[in-house]
């Protein structure tokens, strides 16, 4: 039998361990895993000696801004950046113009991705005051999950009123769909933001007082209560505070189906980095204290946090500069998350197995992504090949997105995705 692709002599990695084996691919799928050293007939051979082969890395949280905000990013540039970062699948957010709250708009975006995306793409559908009746149709149209903004962020999207939201939780439970939350409390954020502005605060680190960790924890507590009442599955996006990690840990122990993600900027940066980065580091929720960072790491290592996503939130250089209260919140990151986390592996703070759990298996499990998150027969031929020793320095100008303002300019990395396979097609990345 002749295969389309034979990947030989690589070391396959899962959350449970690693082993040397070959992979054969046919029709965009993994056809088999076989012992290395055998002779195979294939149209194409990818030599993977000295490489780790990870199940295609997934970013469960990106903003590719398409349609409506394409001066910052679009589906082509965002997914090109993801591809160069070694990712094979991303899930995009609904805060575009118009917002993704109807099945028709969702179908349009899925079609755009089919035509223009360089990696696989899924989409979250926004829940608003109006679309309770459309949730089933949104599922049928292909939504990966639902999103609720409990606190407003970029795009000023309001949470549905509590009564409607309770019904939406019930409906999501019936549909077996998970709801993800931008978890912040508006009243708390508005009050303390105003207070900081009245005080004349101009320093970026004052964002921590303006949007305190308790604001996040309060709103996560509310989502947990609603989930307990309705049996809905929930997910907390971009966890930033230590007290939220504790809340989620307790809710999991109490049997709530709650999952969570955090991002490289919350894991690798803290208050001291505002001085150096200024408004570039502005994000909602904000990067916080060293102590929060420590608790995020504990949560990430003990399974309280299920995945690392980037919240890739590109803005132009102009939008990311100037007055801290007016600069836009969000940093780009889709192209550098794998490199950053591989560097943590190289430095011994994280195992490669745990990285696979957080960047591939986790998102595939949380969002029920069929055929993803595992190197196995019948799974999609989406793979990330890593050279664990290849070093580099992150330069925003080298990245492949449209605006590329990251918080990691100049950072030295060890370990890099050097090739990937997307739907059976090979890409050399360096
Ligand atoms: O900092 C952020 N930027 N947080 C969000 O929730 C949204 C994002 C964006 O869309 O720019
Ligand atoms: Zn986001």
Short mmCIF file of N, CA, C and O in Angstrom, two decimals, residues 191-315:
data_model
loop_
_atom_site.label_atom_id
_atom_site.label_comp_id
_atom_site.label_asym_id
_atom_site.label_seq_id
_atom_site.Cartn_x
_atom_site.Cartn_y
_atom_site.Cartn_z
N UNK A 191 -15.68 51.20 39.10
CA UNK A 191 -15.45 51.99 40.30
C UNK A 191 -13.95 52.25 40.50
O UNK A 191 -13.51 53.38 40.69
N UNK A 192 -13.17 51.18 40.44
CA UNK A 192 -11.74 51.35 40.74
C UNK A 192 -10.96 51.97 39.58
O UNK A 192 -9.96 52.64 39.81
N UNK A 193 -11.46 51.79 38.37
CA UNK A 193 -10.80 52.46 37.23
C UNK A 193 -10.99 53.96 37.36
O UNK A 193 -10.04 54.75 37.22
N UNK A 194 -12.24 54.36 37.67
CA UNK A 194 -12.51 55.78 37.85
C UNK A 194 -11.66 56.36 38.98
O UNK A 194 -11.11 57.46 38.87
N UNK A 195 -11.54 55.60 40.06
CA UNK A 195 -10.75 56.10 41.18
C UNK A 195 -9.28 56.29 40.78
O UNK A 195 -8.67 57.30 41.12
N UNK A 196 -8.75 55.37 40.04
CA UNK A 196 -7.35 55.52 39.60
C UNK A 196 -7.19 56.72 38.68
O UNK A 196 -6.22 57.46 38.76
N UNK A 197 -8.18 56.92 37.80
CA UNK A 197 -8.10 58.05 36.87
C UNK A 197 -8.20 59.37 37.62
O UNK A 197 -7.46 60.32 37.33
N UNK A 198 -9.10 59.43 38.61
CA UNK A 198 -9.25 60.65 39.41
C UNK A 198 -7.98 60.96 40.20
O UNK A 198 -7.61 62.13 40.37
N UNK A 199 -7.33 59.92 40.64
CA UNK A 199 -6.07 60.11 41.36
C UNK A 199 -4.96 60.62 40.44
O UNK A 199 -3.87 60.95 40.89
N UNK A 200 -5.21 60.54 39.15
CA UNK A 200 -4.19 60.97 38.19
C UNK A 200 -3.13 59.91 37.95
O UNK A 200 -2.02 60.21 37.53
N UNK A 201 -3.48 58.64 38.22
CA UNK A 201 -2.52 57.56 37.96
C UNK A 201 -2.21 57.50 36.48
O UNK A 201 -3.11 57.56 35.64
N UNK A 202 -0.94 57.37 36.15
CA UNK A 202 -0.57 57.29 34.73
C UNK A 202 0.29 56.08 34.45
O UNK A 202 0.68 55.84 33.31
N UNK A 203 0.58 55.33 35.50
CA UNK A 203 1.49 54.21 35.32
C UNK A 203 0.71 52.95 34.94
O UNK A 203 -0.39 52.70 35.43
N UNK A 204 1.28 52.15 34.04
CA UNK A 204 0.58 50.96 33.55
C UNK A 204 0.25 49.99 34.67
O UNK A 204 -0.76 49.30 34.62
N UNK A 205 1.12 49.93 35.68
CA UNK A 205 0.85 48.93 36.72
C UNK A 205 -0.39 49.28 37.53
O UNK A 205 -0.92 48.43 38.24
N UNK A 206 -0.91 50.50 37.41
CA UNK A 206 -2.14 50.85 38.12
C UNK A 206 -3.37 50.11 37.56
O UNK A 206 -4.43 50.11 38.17
N UNK A 207 -3.19 49.48 36.40
CA UNK A 207 -4.25 48.61 35.87
C UNK A 207 -4.61 47.51 36.87
O UNK A 207 -5.74 47.03 36.91
N UNK A 208 -3.63 47.11 37.68
CA UNK A 208 -3.90 46.03 38.65
C UNK A 208 -4.91 46.50 39.70
O UNK A 208 -5.81 45.74 40.07
N UNK A 209 -4.77 47.76 40.15
CA UNK A 209 -5.75 48.29 41.11
C UNK A 209 -7.08 48.57 40.41
O UNK A 209 -8.15 48.42 41.01
N UNK A 210 -7.01 49.01 39.14
CA UNK A 210 -8.22 49.39 38.41
C UNK A 210 -9.11 48.18 38.11
O UNK A 210 -10.33 48.31 38.01
N UNK A 211 -8.50 47.03 37.92
CA UNK A 211 -9.26 45.80 37.64
C UNK A 211 -8.71 44.70 38.53
O UNK A 211 -7.98 43.81 38.08
N UNK A 212 -9.06 44.71 39.81
CA UNK A 212 -8.41 43.82 40.79
C UNK A 212 -8.77 42.34 40.59
O UNK A 212 -9.76 42.01 39.96
N UNK A 213 -7.93 41.48 41.16
CA UNK A 213 -8.16 40.04 41.07
C UNK A 213 -9.51 39.62 41.62
O UNK A 213 -10.14 38.68 41.13
N UNK A 214 -9.98 40.35 42.62
CA UNK A 214 -11.28 40.00 43.20
C UNK A 214 -12.41 40.17 42.18
O UNK A 214 -13.41 39.44 42.21
N UNK A 215 -12.25 41.12 41.26
CA UNK A 215 -13.24 41.32 40.20
C UNK A 215 -13.39 40.05 39.36
O UNK A 215 -14.50 39.62 39.04
N UNK A 216 -12.27 39.44 39.04
CA UNK A 216 -12.30 38.18 38.27
C UNK A 216 -12.92 37.07 39.12
O UNK A 216 -13.82 36.35 38.67
N UNK A 217 -12.46 36.95 40.36
CA UNK A 217 -12.92 35.86 41.22
C UNK A 217 -14.43 35.96 41.46
O UNK A 217 -15.15 34.95 41.42
N UNK A 218 -14.92 37.18 41.68
CA UNK A 218 -16.36 37.34 41.93
C UNK A 218 -17.16 36.82 40.75
O UNK A 218 -18.16 36.13 40.90
N UNK A 219 -16.72 37.15 39.55
CA UNK A 219 -17.52 36.75 38.40
C UNK A 219 -17.37 35.26 38.10
O UNK A 219 -18.31 34.61 37.65
N UNK A 220 -16.21 34.70 38.39
CA UNK A 220 -16.06 33.24 38.26
C UNK A 220 -16.97 32.54 39.27
O UNK A 220 -17.63 31.54 38.96
N UNK A 221 -17.05 33.11 40.48
CA UNK A 221 -17.95 32.55 41.50
C UNK A 221 -19.39 32.52 41.01
O UNK A 221 -20.11 31.53 41.21
N UNK A 222 -19.79 33.57 40.33
CA UNK A 222 -21.15 33.63 39.80
C UNK A 222 -21.37 32.55 38.72
O UNK A 222 -22.38 31.84 38.73
N UNK A 223 -20.42 32.42 37.82
CA UNK A 223 -20.55 31.40 36.76
C UNK A 223 -20.63 30.00 37.38
O UNK A 223 -21.40 29.15 36.93
N UNK A 224 -19.84 29.76 38.45
CA UNK A 224 -19.86 28.46 39.12
C UNK A 224 -21.24 28.19 39.73
O UNK A 224 -21.79 27.09 39.62
N UNK A 225 -21.83 29.21 40.36
CA UNK A 225 -23.17 29.06 40.95
C UNK A 225 -24.21 28.73 39.87
O UNK A 225 -25.04 27.84 40.04
N UNK A 226 -24.16 29.44 38.76
CA UNK A 226 -25.11 29.18 37.66
C UNK A 226 -24.91 27.77 37.10
O UNK A 226 -25.87 27.09 36.75
N UNK A 227 -23.66 27.35 37.02
CA UNK A 227 -23.37 26.01 36.48
C UNK A 227 -23.88 24.94 37.45
O UNK A 227 -24.46 23.93 37.03
N UNK A 228 -23.69 25.16 38.76
CA UNK A 228 -24.16 24.21 39.76
C UNK A 228 -25.68 24.08 39.69
O UNK A 228 -26.23 22.99 39.83
N UNK A 229 -26.35 25.19 39.46
CA UNK A 229 -27.82 25.22 39.41
C UNK A 229 -28.37 24.50 38.17
O UNK A 229 -29.44 23.92 38.21
N UNK A 230 -27.65 24.56 37.07
CA UNK A 230 -28.20 24.11 35.78
C UNK A 230 -27.53 22.86 35.22
O UNK A 230 -28.05 22.25 34.28
N UNK A 231 -26.37 22.51 35.75
CA UNK A 231 -25.63 21.37 35.19
C UNK A 231 -24.87 21.70 33.92
O UNK A 231 -24.35 20.81 33.24
N UNK A 232 -24.78 22.99 33.57
CA UNK A 232 -24.05 23.36 32.35
C UNK A 232 -22.55 23.19 32.54
O UNK A 232 -22.03 23.30 33.66
N UNK A 233 -21.86 22.92 31.44
CA UNK A 233 -20.39 22.85 31.45
C UNK A 233 -19.86 24.25 31.20
O UNK A 233 -20.33 24.93 30.29
N UNK A 234 -18.88 24.65 31.99
CA UNK A 234 -18.34 26.00 31.80
C UNK A 234 -16.82 26.01 31.68
O UNK A 234 -16.14 25.07 32.10
N UNK A 235 -16.33 27.10 31.10
CA UNK A 235 -14.89 27.28 30.91
C UNK A 235 -14.54 28.72 31.25
O UNK A 235 -15.29 29.64 30.91
N UNK A 236 -13.42 28.92 31.92
CA UNK A 236 -12.99 30.29 32.24
C UNK A 236 -11.79 30.64 31.36
O UNK A 236 -10.75 29.99 31.42
N UNK A 237 -11.98 31.67 30.53
CA UNK A 237 -10.90 32.13 29.66
C UNK A 237 -9.86 32.90 30.48
O UNK A 237 -10.17 33.51 31.51
N UNK A 238 -8.66 32.93 29.98
CA UNK A 238 -7.55 33.77 30.48
C UNK A 238 -7.57 34.07 31.99
O UNK A 238 -7.65 35.22 32.42
N UNK A 239 -7.44 33.01 32.79
CA UNK A 239 -7.38 33.19 34.26
C UNK A 239 -6.10 33.96 34.60
O UNK A 239 -5.01 33.63 34.13
N UNK A 240 -6.26 35.01 35.42
CA UNK A 240 -5.13 35.90 35.70
C UNK A 240 -4.79 35.99 37.18
O UNK A 240 -3.72 36.48 37.54
N UNK A 241 -5.70 35.55 38.06
CA UNK A 241 -5.44 35.79 39.49
C UNK A 241 -5.38 34.49 40.29
O UNK A 241 -6.07 33.51 39.97
N UNK A 242 -4.58 34.50 41.33
CA UNK A 242 -4.39 33.33 42.17
C UNK A 242 -5.67 32.91 42.86
O UNK A 242 -5.96 31.73 42.98
N UNK A 243 -6.48 33.89 43.31
CA UNK A 243 -7.71 33.50 44.02
C UNK A 243 -8.69 32.80 43.07
O UNK A 243 -9.46 31.95 43.50
N UNK A 244 -8.65 33.13 41.79
CA UNK A 244 -9.50 32.43 40.82
C UNK A 244 -9.06 30.97 40.68
O UNK A 244 -9.90 30.06 40.59
N UNK A 245 -7.76 30.74 40.67
CA UNK A 245 -7.26 29.36 40.60
C UNK A 245 -7.82 28.55 41.76
O UNK A 245 -8.30 27.42 41.59
N UNK A 246 -7.79 29.14 42.96
CA UNK A 246 -8.31 28.43 44.14
C UNK A 246 -9.79 28.12 44.01
O UNK A 246 -10.25 27.00 44.32
N UNK A 247 -10.56 29.09 43.53
CA UNK A 247 -12.00 28.88 43.33
C UNK A 247 -12.27 27.73 42.36
O UNK A 247 -13.14 26.89 42.58
N UNK A 248 -11.53 27.72 41.26
CA UNK A 248 -11.74 26.69 40.24
C UNK A 248 -11.34 25.33 40.78
O UNK A 248 -12.03 24.33 40.57
N UNK A 249 -10.25 25.29 41.54
CA UNK A 249 -9.80 24.01 42.13
C UNK A 249 -10.90 23.44 43.03
O UNK A 249 -11.24 22.26 42.95
N UNK A 250 -11.50 24.31 43.83
CA UNK A 250 -12.55 23.84 44.75
C UNK A 250 -13.80 23.41 43.98
O UNK A 250 -14.45 22.43 44.32
N UNK A 251 -14.16 24.17 42.95
CA UNK A 251 -15.35 23.83 42.16
C UNK A 251 -15.17 22.48 41.47
O UNK A 251 -16.08 21.65 41.43
N UNK A 252 -13.97 22.24 40.96
CA UNK A 252 -13.69 20.95 40.32
C UNK A 252 -13.86 19.82 41.33
O UNK A 252 -14.47 18.79 41.03
N UNK A 253 -13.30 20.03 42.53
CA UNK A 253 -13.39 19.00 43.57
C UNK A 253 -14.84 18.76 43.96
O UNK A 253 -15.22 17.65 44.33
N UNK A 254 -15.68 19.80 43.84
CA UNK A 254 -17.10 19.66 44.22
C UNK A 254 -17.92 19.08 43.07
O UNK A 254 -19.14 18.94 43.18
N UNK A 255 -17.28 18.78 41.95
CA UNK A 255 -17.99 18.08 40.87
C UNK A 255 -18.58 18.98 39.78
O UNK A 255 -19.29 18.50 38.90
N UNK A 256 -18.27 20.27 39.82
CA UNK A 256 -18.73 21.16 38.74
C UNK A 256 -17.89 20.87 37.50
O UNK A 256 -16.68 20.69 37.59
N UNK A 257 -18.52 20.81 36.33
CA UNK A 257 -17.77 20.61 35.09
C UNK A 257 -17.21 21.95 34.63
O UNK A 257 -17.78 22.63 33.79
N UNK A 258 -16.12 22.33 35.24
CA UNK A 258 -15.50 23.62 34.94
C UNK A 258 -14.08 23.38 34.44
O UNK A 258 -13.35 22.55 34.98
N UNK A 259 -13.72 24.07 33.37
CA UNK A 259 -12.35 24.00 32.84
C UNK A 259 -11.80 25.42 32.76
O UNK A 259 -12.56 26.39 32.89
N UNK A 260 -10.49 25.52 32.58
CA UNK A 260 -9.89 26.86 32.60
C UNK A 260 -8.63 26.92 31.74
O UNK A 260 -7.99 25.91 31.49
N UNK A 261 -8.35 28.14 31.30
CA UNK A 261 -7.12 28.37 30.56
C UNK A 261 -6.38 29.56 31.18
O UNK A 261 -6.98 30.41 31.83
N UNK A 262 -5.08 29.60 30.96
CA UNK A 262 -4.34 30.84 31.20
C UNK A 262 -3.43 31.05 30.00
O UNK A 262 -3.43 30.26 29.06
N UNK A 263 -2.70 32.17 30.00
CA UNK A 263 -1.93 32.56 28.82
C UNK A 263 -0.47 32.79 29.20
O UNK A 263 -0.17 33.11 30.36
N UNK A 264 0.43 32.71 28.22
CA UNK A 264 1.86 32.93 28.52
C UNK A 264 2.13 34.25 29.24
O UNK A 264 2.98 34.28 30.14
N UNK A 265 1.41 35.33 28.91
CA UNK A 265 1.75 36.60 29.59
C UNK A 265 1.42 36.56 31.07
O UNK A 265 2.11 37.19 31.88
N UNK A 266 0.39 35.81 31.48
CA UNK A 266 0.10 35.70 32.91
C UNK A 266 1.08 34.78 33.63
O UNK A 266 1.33 34.92 34.82
N UNK A 267 1.62 33.81 32.88
CA UNK A 267 2.55 32.84 33.48
C UNK A 267 3.98 33.37 33.56
O UNK A 267 4.74 32.99 34.45
N UNK A 268 4.35 34.22 32.62
CA UNK A 268 5.76 34.58 32.48
C UNK A 268 6.07 36.02 32.87
O UNK A 268 7.23 36.41 32.97
N UNK A 269 5.03 36.85 33.05
CA UNK A 269 5.25 38.26 33.37
C UNK A 269 4.45 38.64 34.61
O UNK A 269 3.50 37.95 34.99
N UNK A 270 4.83 39.75 35.25
CA UNK A 270 4.06 40.25 36.39
C UNK A 270 4.28 41.75 36.54
O UNK A 270 4.84 42.40 35.63
N UNK A 271 3.86 42.29 37.69
CA UNK A 271 3.88 43.74 37.91
C UNK A 271 5.16 44.43 37.46
O UNK A 271 5.11 45.49 36.84
N UNK A 272 6.30 43.81 37.75
CA UNK A 272 7.56 44.49 37.45
C UNK A 272 7.75 44.75 35.95
O UNK A 272 8.49 45.64 35.56
N UNK A 273 7.05 43.98 35.12
CA UNK A 273 7.26 44.12 33.67
C UNK A 273 6.53 45.32 33.06
O UNK A 273 6.82 45.70 31.92
N UNK A 274 5.60 45.93 33.83
CA UNK A 274 4.91 47.12 33.29
C UNK A 274 5.88 48.27 33.05
O UNK A 274 5.74 49.03 32.10
N UNK A 275 6.88 48.38 33.94
CA UNK A 275 7.83 49.48 33.81
C UNK A 275 8.54 49.46 32.47
O UNK A 275 8.76 50.49 31.85
N UNK A 276 8.87 48.27 32.03
CA UNK A 276 9.61 48.07 30.79
C UNK A 276 8.69 48.16 29.57
O UNK A 276 9.04 48.71 28.55
N UNK A 277 7.47 47.63 29.71
CA UNK A 277 6.61 47.45 28.54
C UNK A 277 5.50 48.49 28.41
O UNK A 277 4.97 48.70 27.31
N UNK A 278 5.12 49.15 29.52
CA UNK A 278 4.07 50.17 29.45
C UNK A 278 2.78 49.60 28.87
O UNK A 278 2.42 48.45 29.14
N UNK A 279 2.08 50.40 28.04
CA UNK A 279 0.78 49.99 27.52
C UNK A 279 0.83 48.75 26.62
O UNK A 279 -0.20 48.14 26.38
N UNK A 280 2.02 48.38 26.15
CA UNK A 280 2.12 47.15 25.36
C UNK A 280 1.60 45.98 26.19
O UNK A 280 0.97 45.05 25.68
N UNK A 281 1.86 46.01 27.50
CA UNK A 281 1.43 44.90 28.37
C UNK A 281 -0.02 45.03 28.82
O UNK A 281 -0.55 44.16 29.50
N UNK A 282 -0.71 46.10 28.41
CA UNK A 282 -2.11 46.25 28.84
C UNK A 282 -2.97 45.13 28.25
O UNK A 282 -2.99 44.93 27.04
N UNK A 283 -3.66 44.41 29.12
CA UNK A 283 -4.59 43.37 28.69
C UNK A 283 -5.71 43.31 29.72
O UNK A 283 -5.53 43.69 30.88
N UNK A 284 -6.86 42.85 29.30
CA UNK A 284 -8.00 42.63 30.19
C UNK A 284 -8.27 41.14 30.25
O UNK A 284 -8.57 40.57 29.20
N UNK A 285 -8.23 40.51 31.42
CA UNK A 285 -7.80 41.06 32.70
C UNK A 285 -6.30 41.36 32.69
O UNK A 285 -5.57 40.84 31.85
N UNK A 286 -5.83 42.18 33.66
CA UNK A 286 -4.42 42.57 33.66
C UNK A 286 -3.48 41.49 34.17
O UNK A 286 -3.88 40.61 34.93
N UNK A 287 -2.25 41.57 33.72
CA UNK A 287 -1.15 40.81 34.31
C UNK A 287 -0.97 41.33 35.73
O UNK A 287 -1.01 42.54 35.96
N UNK A 288 -0.80 40.43 36.72
CA UNK A 288 -0.86 40.85 38.13
C UNK A 288 0.46 40.67 38.87
O UNK A 288 1.53 40.89 38.32
N UNK A 289 0.34 40.20 40.12
CA UNK A 289 1.50 40.14 41.02
C UNK A 289 2.27 38.82 40.85
O UNK A 289 1.75 37.84 40.35
N UNK A 290 3.50 38.83 41.35
CA UNK A 290 4.33 37.63 41.35
C UNK A 290 3.61 36.45 42.04
O UNK A 290 3.67 35.31 41.58
N UNK A 291 2.88 36.76 43.11
CA UNK A 291 2.15 35.74 43.86
C UNK A 291 1.04 35.10 43.00
O UNK A 291 0.81 33.88 43.07
N UNK A 292 0.36 35.91 42.18
CA UNK A 292 -0.66 35.36 41.27
C UNK A 292 -0.01 34.40 40.28
O UNK A 292 -0.52 33.32 40.00
N UNK A 293 1.12 34.84 39.76
CA UNK A 293 1.86 34.04 38.80
C UNK A 293 2.22 32.67 39.39
O UNK A 293 2.05 31.64 38.74
N UNK A 294 2.65 32.70 40.64
CA UNK A 294 3.04 31.46 41.32
C UNK A 294 1.83 30.51 41.41
O UNK A 294 1.93 29.32 41.15
N UNK A 295 0.67 31.07 41.76
CA UNK A 295 -0.54 30.23 41.90
C UNK A 295 -1.01 29.72 40.54
O UNK A 295 -1.56 28.62 40.43
N UNK A 296 -0.83 30.52 39.50
CA UNK A 296 -1.18 30.05 38.14
C UNK A 296 -0.30 28.87 37.75
O UNK A 296 -0.79 27.88 37.19
N UNK A 297 0.98 28.95 38.09
CA UNK A 297 1.88 27.82 37.80
C UNK A 297 1.45 26.58 38.57
O UNK A 297 1.42 25.48 38.02
N UNK A 298 1.10 26.75 39.85
CA UNK A 298 0.65 25.58 40.64
C UNK A 298 -0.59 24.97 39.99
O UNK A 298 -0.69 23.75 39.83
N UNK A 299 -1.53 25.83 39.59
CA UNK A 299 -2.76 25.34 38.96
C UNK A 299 -2.48 24.66 37.63
O UNK A 299 -3.14 23.69 37.26
N UNK A 300 -1.50 25.18 36.92
CA UNK A 300 -1.16 24.61 35.63
C UNK A 300 -0.53 23.24 35.79
O UNK A 300 -0.74 22.32 35.01
N UNK A 301 0.26 23.08 36.86
CA UNK A 301 0.96 21.81 37.06
C UNK A 301 0.07 20.75 37.72
O UNK A 301 0.25 19.57 37.51
N UNK A 302 -0.94 21.18 38.51
CA UNK A 302 -1.77 20.18 39.21
C UNK A 302 -3.08 19.86 38.47
O UNK A 302 -3.90 19.10 38.97
N UNK A 303 -3.28 20.45 37.28
CA UNK A 303 -4.46 20.08 36.49
C UNK A 303 -5.66 20.98 36.72
O UNK A 303 -6.70 20.82 36.07
N UNK A 304 -5.56 21.97 37.61
CA UNK A 304 -6.67 22.91 37.79
C UNK A 304 -6.86 23.71 36.50
O UNK A 304 -7.98 23.98 36.08
N UNK A 305 -5.75 24.07 35.89
CA UNK A 305 -5.81 24.76 34.59
C UNK A 305 -5.60 23.72 33.50
O UNK A 305 -4.65 22.94 33.53
N UNK A 306 -6.55 23.71 32.56
CA UNK A 306 -6.60 22.65 31.55
C UNK A 306 -5.81 22.96 30.29
O UNK A 306 -5.50 22.05 29.52
N UNK A 307 -5.57 24.24 30.03
CA UNK A 307 -4.90 24.56 28.77
C UNK A 307 -4.21 25.91 28.82
O UNK A 307 -4.56 26.78 29.61
N UNK A 308 -3.25 26.05 27.91
CA UNK A 308 -2.62 27.34 27.67
C UNK A 308 -3.15 27.83 26.32
O UNK A 308 -3.04 27.13 25.31
N UNK A 309 -3.75 29.00 26.33
CA UNK A 309 -4.18 29.66 25.10
C UNK A 309 -3.45 30.99 25.06
O UNK A 309 -2.81 31.38 26.04
N UNK A 310 -3.53 31.72 23.95
CA UNK A 310 -2.76 32.97 23.93
C UNK A 310 -3.61 34.21 24.17
O UNK A 310 -3.09 35.24 24.54
N UNK A 311 -4.94 34.14 23.91
CA UNK A 311 -5.73 35.36 23.83
C UNK A 311 -5.04 36.33 22.85
O UNK A 311 -4.96 37.53 23.10
N UNK A 312 -4.54 35.78 21.76
CA UNK A 312 -3.91 36.59 20.69
C UNK A 312 -4.85 37.74 20.34
O UNK A 312 -5.87 37.54 19.70
N UNK A 313 -4.50 38.96 20.81
CA UNK A 313 -5.39 40.12 20.67
C UNK A 313 -4.63 41.27 20.02
O UNK A 313 -4.23 42.22 20.68
N UNK A 314 -4.42 41.17 18.71
CA UNK A 314 -3.59 42.16 18.02
C UNK A 314 -4.25 43.53 17.91
O UNK A 314 -5.46 43.64 17.71
N UNK A 315 -3.43 44.56 18.10
CA UNK A 315 -3.80 45.95 17.83
C UNK A 315 -2.61 46.58 17.12
O UNK A 315 -1.50 46.04 17.16
#
